[in-house]
mmCIF file of C-alpha atoms in Angstrom:
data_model
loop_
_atom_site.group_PDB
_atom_site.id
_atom_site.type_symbol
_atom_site.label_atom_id
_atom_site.label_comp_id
_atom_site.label_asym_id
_atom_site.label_seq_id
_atom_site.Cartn_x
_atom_site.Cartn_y
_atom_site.Cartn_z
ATOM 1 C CA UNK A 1 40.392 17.185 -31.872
ATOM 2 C CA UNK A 2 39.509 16.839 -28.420
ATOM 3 C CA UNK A 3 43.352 17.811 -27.320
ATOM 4 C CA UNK A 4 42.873 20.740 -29.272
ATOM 5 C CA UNK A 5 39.335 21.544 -27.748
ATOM 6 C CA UNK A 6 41.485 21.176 -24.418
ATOM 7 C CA UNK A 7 44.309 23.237 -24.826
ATOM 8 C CA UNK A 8 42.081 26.160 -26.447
ATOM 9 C CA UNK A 9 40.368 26.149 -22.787
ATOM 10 C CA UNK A 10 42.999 25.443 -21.026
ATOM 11 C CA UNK A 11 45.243 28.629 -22.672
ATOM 12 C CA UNK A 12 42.640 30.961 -22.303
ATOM 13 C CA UNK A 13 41.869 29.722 -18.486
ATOM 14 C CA UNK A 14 45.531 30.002 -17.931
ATOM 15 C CA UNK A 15 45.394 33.653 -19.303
ATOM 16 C CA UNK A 16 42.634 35.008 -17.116
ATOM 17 C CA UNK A 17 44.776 33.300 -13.801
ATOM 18 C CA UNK A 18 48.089 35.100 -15.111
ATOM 19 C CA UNK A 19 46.000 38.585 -15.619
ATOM 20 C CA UNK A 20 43.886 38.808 -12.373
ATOM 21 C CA UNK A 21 46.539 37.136 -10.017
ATOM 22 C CA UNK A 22 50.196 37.468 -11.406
ATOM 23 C CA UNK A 23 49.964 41.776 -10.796
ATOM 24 C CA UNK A 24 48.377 41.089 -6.974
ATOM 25 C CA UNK A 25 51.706 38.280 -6.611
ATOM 26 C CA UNK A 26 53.941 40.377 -8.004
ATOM 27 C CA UNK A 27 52.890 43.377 -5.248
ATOM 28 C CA UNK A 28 53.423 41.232 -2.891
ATOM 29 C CA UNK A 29 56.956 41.104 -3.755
ATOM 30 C CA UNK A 30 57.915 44.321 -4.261
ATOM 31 C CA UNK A 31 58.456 45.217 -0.365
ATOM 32 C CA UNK A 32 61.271 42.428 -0.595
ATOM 33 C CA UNK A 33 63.480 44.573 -2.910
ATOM 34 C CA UNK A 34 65.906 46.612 -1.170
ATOM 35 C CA UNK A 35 64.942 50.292 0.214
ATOM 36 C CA UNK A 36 67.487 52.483 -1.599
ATOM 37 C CA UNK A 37 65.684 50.866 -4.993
ATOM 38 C CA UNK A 38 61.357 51.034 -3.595
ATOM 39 C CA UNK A 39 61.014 53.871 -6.408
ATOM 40 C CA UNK A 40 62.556 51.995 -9.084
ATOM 41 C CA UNK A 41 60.378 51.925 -11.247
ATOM 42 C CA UNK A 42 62.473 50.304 -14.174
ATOM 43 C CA UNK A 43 62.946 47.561 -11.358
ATOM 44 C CA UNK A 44 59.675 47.203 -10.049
ATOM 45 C CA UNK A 45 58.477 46.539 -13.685
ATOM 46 C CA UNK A 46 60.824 44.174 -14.320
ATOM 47 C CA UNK A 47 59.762 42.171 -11.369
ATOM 48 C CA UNK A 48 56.341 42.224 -12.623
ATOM 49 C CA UNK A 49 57.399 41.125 -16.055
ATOM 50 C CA UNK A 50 59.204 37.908 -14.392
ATOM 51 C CA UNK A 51 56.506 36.724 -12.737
ATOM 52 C CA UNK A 52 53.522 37.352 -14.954
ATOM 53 C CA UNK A 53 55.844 36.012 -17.817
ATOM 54 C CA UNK A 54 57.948 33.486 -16.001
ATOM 55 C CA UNK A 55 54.646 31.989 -15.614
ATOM 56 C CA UNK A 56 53.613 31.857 -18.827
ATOM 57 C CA UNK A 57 56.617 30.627 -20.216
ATOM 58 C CA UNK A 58 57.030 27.456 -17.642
ATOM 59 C CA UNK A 59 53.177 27.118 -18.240
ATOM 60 C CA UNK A 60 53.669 26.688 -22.232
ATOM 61 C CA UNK A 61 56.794 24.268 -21.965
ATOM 62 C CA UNK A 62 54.810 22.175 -19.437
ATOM 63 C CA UNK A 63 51.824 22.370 -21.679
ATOM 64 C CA UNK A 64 53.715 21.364 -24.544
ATOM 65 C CA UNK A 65 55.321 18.420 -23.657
ATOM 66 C CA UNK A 66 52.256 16.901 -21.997
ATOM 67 C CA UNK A 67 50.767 17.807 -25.443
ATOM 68 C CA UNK A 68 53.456 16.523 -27.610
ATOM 69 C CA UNK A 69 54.767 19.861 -29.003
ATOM 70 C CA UNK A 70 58.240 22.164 -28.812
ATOM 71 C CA UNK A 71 57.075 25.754 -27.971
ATOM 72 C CA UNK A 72 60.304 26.501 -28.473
ATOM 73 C CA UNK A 73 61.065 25.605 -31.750
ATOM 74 C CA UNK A 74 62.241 27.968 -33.437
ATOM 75 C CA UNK A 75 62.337 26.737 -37.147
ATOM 76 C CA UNK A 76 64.586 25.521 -39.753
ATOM 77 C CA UNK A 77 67.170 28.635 -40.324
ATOM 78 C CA UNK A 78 66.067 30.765 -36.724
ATOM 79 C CA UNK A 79 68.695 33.521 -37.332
ATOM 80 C CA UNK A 80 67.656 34.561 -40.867
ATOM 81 C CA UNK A 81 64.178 34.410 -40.152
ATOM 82 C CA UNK A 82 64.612 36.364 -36.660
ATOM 83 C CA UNK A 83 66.297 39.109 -38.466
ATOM 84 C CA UNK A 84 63.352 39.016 -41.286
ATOM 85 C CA UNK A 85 60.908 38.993 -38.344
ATOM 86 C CA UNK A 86 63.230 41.852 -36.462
ATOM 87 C CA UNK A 87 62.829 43.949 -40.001
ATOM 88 C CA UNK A 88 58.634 43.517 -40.294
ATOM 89 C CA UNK A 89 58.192 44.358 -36.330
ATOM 90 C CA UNK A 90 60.201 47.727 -36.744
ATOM 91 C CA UNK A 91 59.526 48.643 -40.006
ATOM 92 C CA UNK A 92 55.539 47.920 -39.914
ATOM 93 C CA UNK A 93 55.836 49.912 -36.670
ATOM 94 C CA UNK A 94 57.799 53.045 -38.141
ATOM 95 C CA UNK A 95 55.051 52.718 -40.790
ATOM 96 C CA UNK A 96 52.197 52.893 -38.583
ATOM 97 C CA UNK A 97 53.998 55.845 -36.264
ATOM 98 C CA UNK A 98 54.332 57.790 -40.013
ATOM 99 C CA UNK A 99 50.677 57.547 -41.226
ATOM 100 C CA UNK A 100 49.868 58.847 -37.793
ATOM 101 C CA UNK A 101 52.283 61.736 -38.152
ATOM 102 C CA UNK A 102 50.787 62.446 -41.651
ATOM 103 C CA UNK A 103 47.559 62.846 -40.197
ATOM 104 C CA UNK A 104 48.500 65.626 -37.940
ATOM 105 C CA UNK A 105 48.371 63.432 -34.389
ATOM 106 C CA UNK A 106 51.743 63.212 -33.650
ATOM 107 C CA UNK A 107 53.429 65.614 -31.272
ATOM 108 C CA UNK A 108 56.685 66.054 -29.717
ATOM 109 C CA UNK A 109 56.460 64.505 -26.063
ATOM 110 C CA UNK A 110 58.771 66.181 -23.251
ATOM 111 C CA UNK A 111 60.287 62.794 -22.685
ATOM 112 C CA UNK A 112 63.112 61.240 -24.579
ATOM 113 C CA UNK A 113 67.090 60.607 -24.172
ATOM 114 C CA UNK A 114 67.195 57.409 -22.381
ATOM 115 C CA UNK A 115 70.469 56.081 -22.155
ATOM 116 C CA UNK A 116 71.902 53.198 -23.520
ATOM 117 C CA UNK A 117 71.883 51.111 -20.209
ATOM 118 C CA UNK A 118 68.277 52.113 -19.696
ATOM 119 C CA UNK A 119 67.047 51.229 -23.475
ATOM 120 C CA UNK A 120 69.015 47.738 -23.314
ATOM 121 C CA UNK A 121 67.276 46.910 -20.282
ATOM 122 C CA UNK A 122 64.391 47.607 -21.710
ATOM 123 C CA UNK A 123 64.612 45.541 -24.223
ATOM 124 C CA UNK A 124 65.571 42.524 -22.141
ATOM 125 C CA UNK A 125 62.244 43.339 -20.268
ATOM 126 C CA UNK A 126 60.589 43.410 -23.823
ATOM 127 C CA UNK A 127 62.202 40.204 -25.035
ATOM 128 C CA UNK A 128 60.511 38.364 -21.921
ATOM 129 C CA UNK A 129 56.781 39.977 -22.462
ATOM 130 C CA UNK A 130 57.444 39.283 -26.034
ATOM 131 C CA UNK A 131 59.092 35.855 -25.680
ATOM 132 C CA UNK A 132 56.484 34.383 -23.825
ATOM 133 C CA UNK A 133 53.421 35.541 -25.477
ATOM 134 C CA UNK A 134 55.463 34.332 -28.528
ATOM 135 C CA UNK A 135 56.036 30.604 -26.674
ATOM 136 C CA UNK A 136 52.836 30.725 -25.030
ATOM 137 C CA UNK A 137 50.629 30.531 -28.323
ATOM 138 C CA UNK A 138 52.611 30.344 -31.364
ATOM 139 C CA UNK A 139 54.858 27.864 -29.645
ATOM 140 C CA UNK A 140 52.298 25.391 -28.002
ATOM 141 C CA UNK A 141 48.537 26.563 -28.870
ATOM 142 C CA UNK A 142 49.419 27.051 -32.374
ATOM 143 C CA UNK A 143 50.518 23.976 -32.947
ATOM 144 C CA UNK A 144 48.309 22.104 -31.311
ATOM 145 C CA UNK A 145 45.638 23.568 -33.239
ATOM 146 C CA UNK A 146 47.537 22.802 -36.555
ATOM 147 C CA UNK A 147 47.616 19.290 -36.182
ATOM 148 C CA UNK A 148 43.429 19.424 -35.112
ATOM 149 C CA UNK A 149 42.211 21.820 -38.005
ATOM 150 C CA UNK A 150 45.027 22.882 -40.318
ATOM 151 C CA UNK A 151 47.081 25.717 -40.333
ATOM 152 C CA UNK A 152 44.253 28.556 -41.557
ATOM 153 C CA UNK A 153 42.023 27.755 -38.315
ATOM 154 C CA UNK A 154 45.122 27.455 -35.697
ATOM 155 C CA UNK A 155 46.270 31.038 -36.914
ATOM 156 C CA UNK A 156 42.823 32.758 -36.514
ATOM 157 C CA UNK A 157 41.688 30.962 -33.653
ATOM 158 C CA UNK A 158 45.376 31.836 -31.865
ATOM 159 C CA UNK A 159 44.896 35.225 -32.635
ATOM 160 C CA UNK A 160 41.779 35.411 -30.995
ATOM 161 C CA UNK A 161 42.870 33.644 -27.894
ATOM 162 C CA UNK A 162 45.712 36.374 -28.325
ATOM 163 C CA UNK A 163 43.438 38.939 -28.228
ATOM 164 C CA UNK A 164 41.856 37.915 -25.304
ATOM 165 C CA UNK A 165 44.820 38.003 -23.264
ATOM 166 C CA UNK A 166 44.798 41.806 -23.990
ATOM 167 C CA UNK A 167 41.252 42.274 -23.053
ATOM 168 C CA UNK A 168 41.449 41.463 -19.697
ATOM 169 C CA UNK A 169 44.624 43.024 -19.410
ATOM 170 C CA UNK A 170 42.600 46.342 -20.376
ATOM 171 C CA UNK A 171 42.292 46.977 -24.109
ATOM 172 C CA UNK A 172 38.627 48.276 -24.670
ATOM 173 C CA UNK A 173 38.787 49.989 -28.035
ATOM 174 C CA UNK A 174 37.191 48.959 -30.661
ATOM 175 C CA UNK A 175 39.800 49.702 -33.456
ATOM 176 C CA UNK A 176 42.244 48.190 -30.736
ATOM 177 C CA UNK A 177 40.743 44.886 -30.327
ATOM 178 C CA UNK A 178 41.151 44.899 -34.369
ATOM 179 C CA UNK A 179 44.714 45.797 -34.202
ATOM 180 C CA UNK A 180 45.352 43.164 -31.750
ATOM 181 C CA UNK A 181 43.791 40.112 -33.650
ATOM 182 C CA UNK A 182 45.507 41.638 -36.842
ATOM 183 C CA UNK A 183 48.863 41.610 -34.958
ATOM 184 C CA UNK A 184 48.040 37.909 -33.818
ATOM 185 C CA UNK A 185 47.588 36.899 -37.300
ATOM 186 C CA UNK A 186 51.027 38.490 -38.398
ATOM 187 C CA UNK A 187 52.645 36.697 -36.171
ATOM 188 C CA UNK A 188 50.661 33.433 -36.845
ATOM 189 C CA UNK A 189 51.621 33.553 -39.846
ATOM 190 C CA UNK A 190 55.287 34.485 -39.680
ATOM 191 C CA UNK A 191 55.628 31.135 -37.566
ATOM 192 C CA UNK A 192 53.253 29.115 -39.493
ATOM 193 C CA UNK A 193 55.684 29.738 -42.566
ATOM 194 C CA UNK A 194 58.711 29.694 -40.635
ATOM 195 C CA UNK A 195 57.447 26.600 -39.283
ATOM 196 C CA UNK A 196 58.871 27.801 -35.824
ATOM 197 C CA UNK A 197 58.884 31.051 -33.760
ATOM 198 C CA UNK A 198 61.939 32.563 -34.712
ATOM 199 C CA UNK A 199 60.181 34.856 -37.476
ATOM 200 C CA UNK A 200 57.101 35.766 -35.065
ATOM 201 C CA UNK A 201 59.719 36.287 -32.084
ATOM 202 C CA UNK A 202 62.249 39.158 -34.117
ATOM 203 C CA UNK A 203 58.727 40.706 -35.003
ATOM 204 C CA UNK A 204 56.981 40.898 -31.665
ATOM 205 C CA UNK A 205 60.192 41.994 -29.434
ATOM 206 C CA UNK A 206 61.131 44.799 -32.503
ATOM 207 C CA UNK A 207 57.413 46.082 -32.694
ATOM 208 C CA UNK A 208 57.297 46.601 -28.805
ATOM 209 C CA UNK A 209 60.660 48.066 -28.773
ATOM 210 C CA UNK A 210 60.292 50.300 -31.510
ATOM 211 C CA UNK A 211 57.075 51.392 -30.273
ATOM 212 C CA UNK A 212 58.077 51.983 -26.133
ATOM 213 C CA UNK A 213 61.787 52.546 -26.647
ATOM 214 C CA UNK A 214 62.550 53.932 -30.165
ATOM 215 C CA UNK A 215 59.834 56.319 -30.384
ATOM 216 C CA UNK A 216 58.052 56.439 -27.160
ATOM 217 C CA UNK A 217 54.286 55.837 -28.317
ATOM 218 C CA UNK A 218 53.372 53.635 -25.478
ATOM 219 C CA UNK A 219 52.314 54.610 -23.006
ATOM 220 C CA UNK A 220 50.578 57.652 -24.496
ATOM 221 C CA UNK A 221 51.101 60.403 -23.517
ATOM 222 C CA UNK A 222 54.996 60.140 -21.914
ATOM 223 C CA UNK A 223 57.050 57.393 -21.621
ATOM 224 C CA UNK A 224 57.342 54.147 -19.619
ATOM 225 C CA UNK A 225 59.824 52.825 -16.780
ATOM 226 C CA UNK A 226 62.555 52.508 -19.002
ATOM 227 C CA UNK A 227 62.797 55.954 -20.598
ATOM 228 C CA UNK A 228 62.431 56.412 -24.686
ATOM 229 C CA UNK A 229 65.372 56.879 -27.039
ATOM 230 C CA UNK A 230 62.948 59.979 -28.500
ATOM 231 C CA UNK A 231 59.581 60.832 -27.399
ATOM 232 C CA UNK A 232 56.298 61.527 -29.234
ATOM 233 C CA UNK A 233 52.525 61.010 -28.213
ATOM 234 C CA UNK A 234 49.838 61.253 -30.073
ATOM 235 C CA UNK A 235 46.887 63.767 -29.566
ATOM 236 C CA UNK A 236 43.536 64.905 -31.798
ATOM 237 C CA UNK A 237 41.543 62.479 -33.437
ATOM 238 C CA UNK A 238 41.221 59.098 -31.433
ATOM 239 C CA UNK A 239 40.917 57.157 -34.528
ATOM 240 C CA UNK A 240 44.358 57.948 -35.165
ATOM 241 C CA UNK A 241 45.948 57.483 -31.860
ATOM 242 C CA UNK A 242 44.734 60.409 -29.488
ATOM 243 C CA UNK A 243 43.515 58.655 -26.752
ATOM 244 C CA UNK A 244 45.241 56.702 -23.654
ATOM 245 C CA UNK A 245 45.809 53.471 -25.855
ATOM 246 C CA UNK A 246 47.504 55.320 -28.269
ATOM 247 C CA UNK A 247 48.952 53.687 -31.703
ATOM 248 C CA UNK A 248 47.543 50.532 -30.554
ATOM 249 C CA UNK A 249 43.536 52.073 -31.201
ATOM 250 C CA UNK A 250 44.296 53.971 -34.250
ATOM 251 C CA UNK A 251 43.821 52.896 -37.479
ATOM 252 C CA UNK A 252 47.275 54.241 -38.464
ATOM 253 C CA UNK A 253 48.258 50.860 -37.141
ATOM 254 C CA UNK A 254 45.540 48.786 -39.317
ATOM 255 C CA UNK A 255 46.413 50.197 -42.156
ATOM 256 C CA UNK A 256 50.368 48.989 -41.758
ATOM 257 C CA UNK A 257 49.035 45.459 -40.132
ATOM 258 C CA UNK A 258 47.521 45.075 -43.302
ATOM 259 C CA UNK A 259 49.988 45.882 -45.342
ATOM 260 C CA UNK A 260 52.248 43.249 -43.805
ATOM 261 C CA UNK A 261 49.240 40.487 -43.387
ATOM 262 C CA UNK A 262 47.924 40.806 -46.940
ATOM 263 C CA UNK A 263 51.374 39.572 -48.599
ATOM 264 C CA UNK A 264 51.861 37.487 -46.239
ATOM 265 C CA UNK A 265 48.713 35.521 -46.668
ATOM 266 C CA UNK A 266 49.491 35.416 -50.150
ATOM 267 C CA UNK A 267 52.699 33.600 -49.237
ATOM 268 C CA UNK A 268 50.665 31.318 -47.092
ATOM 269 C CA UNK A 269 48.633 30.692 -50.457
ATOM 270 C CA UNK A 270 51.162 30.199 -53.040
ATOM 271 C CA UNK A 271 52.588 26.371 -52.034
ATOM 272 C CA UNK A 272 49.126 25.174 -52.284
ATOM 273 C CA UNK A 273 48.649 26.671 -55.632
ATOM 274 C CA UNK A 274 52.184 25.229 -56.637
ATOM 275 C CA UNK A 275 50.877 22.193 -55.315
ATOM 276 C CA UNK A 276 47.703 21.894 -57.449
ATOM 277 C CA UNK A 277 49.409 22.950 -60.190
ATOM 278 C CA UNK A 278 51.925 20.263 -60.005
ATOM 279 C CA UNK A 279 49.359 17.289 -59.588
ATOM 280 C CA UNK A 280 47.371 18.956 -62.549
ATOM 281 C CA UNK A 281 50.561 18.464 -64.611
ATOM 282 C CA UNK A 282 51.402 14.441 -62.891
ATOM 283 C CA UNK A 283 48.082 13.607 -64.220
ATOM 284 C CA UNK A 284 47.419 15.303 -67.228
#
């Protein structure tokens, strides 16, 4: 227990350095690209993205093997479940960007036509955010929490830490801060079943990409560094996205979290109801 009372501190220390310092690091570095690329800003954000999540990433495997964990295990079949998790991120995503067309708040953005090059970099920038927040605390805190207080307490209590990472990286919302815990607890428990990150992993990268690449909902209003395959932002009402954190504060997005979290707790259910059942019938 006391490991786990550790590496709950520890993570959420370790958070707060990479938030306030990694951006003022990163700065630092961005005179030392070359002048023909100083407006970049595909590059630039890339940088950042190495550093703030190069750190977290050697931080977690460090973390883990003084703890006695794999943060990068990845589970028993890791391409199956990838491509499961790969189908939830997008589709829960497309599902959240339709209720918040039905409602009237989505508009067509002047963005839009990135080109290939510029979308598949973009994803390779996504698949490192993603990757390490995925590493970070489904890979080591998660597990470490598991083995203190069982798998029900190590997915809430990770999604909360998880949340917290986006709070002092500037989510204020309230309907946001929902959204985010929500999101932690999908992909909790998409690794908690997977028993590895593979599952959690195709989820997070597809839900970022879908969301900054596919349809270009974050940032909102426009698009980011890397350009949007088609653009729409969201405007009106800011319970369903019109305001600058978009989807993510918009309850648009909480209603298609929970349509992926409810089953999916029910999942999470079932083997210990098998499980009862069975040693009902052994001793019966």
């Amino acid at each position: 227990m006391i490991r786990a009372v550790v590496a709950l501190v520890v993570a959420v220390a370790l958070c707060a350095a990479f938030v306030f310092f990694g951006p003022g690091l990163a700065e630092r570095l961005v005179p030392l690209l070359p002048a023909s690329q100083a407006e970049n800003y595909a590059l630039i954000e890339t940088l950042f993205v190495a550093v703030i999540f190069g750190a977290m990433i050697v931080a977690a495997l460090v973390a883990g093997r003084l703890m006695g964990v794999n943060p990068l295990r990845m589970g028993a079949r890791p391409l199956p479940s990838f491509g499961l998790g790969v189908a939830i991120g997008a589709g829960g995503l497309l599902v959240a960007a339709g209720y918040a067309a039905l409602s009237g708040a989505a508009v067509a953005g002047e963005g839009g036509g990135a080109g290939a090059a510029m979308i598949l970099w973009g994803v390779a920038a996504i698949a490192v955010q993603a990757g390490a927040e995925e590493i970070y605390f489904r890979g080591w805190l998660q597990p470490v929490l598991q083995q203190a207080w069982g798998g029900a307490a190590a997915v809430l209590l990770t999604a909360v830490a998880f949340s917290g990472l986006h709070i002092m990286g500037g989510a204020r919302a309230p309907v946001s801060l929902l959204n985010l815990f929500l999101g932690g607890v999908m992909f909790g428990l998409l690794a908690l079943k997977g028993q590895g990150i593979a599952a959690a992993l195709g989820a997070h990268i597809a839900w970022n990409a879908t969301e900054q690449l596919g349809v270009g909902l974050d940032p909102n209003p426009g698009t980011g560094s890397f350009g949007a395959a088609i653009d729409y932002d969201l405007a009106g009402r800011v319970l369903w996205g019109g305001s600058e954190e978009g989807l993510n504060a918009s309850i648009a997005m909480t209603f298609a979290l929970l349509a992926i979290v409810v089953p999916l707790l029910m999942l999470a259910r079932r083997p210990k109801a098998e499980a009862k059942l069975a040693t009902s019938a052994a001793t019966g």
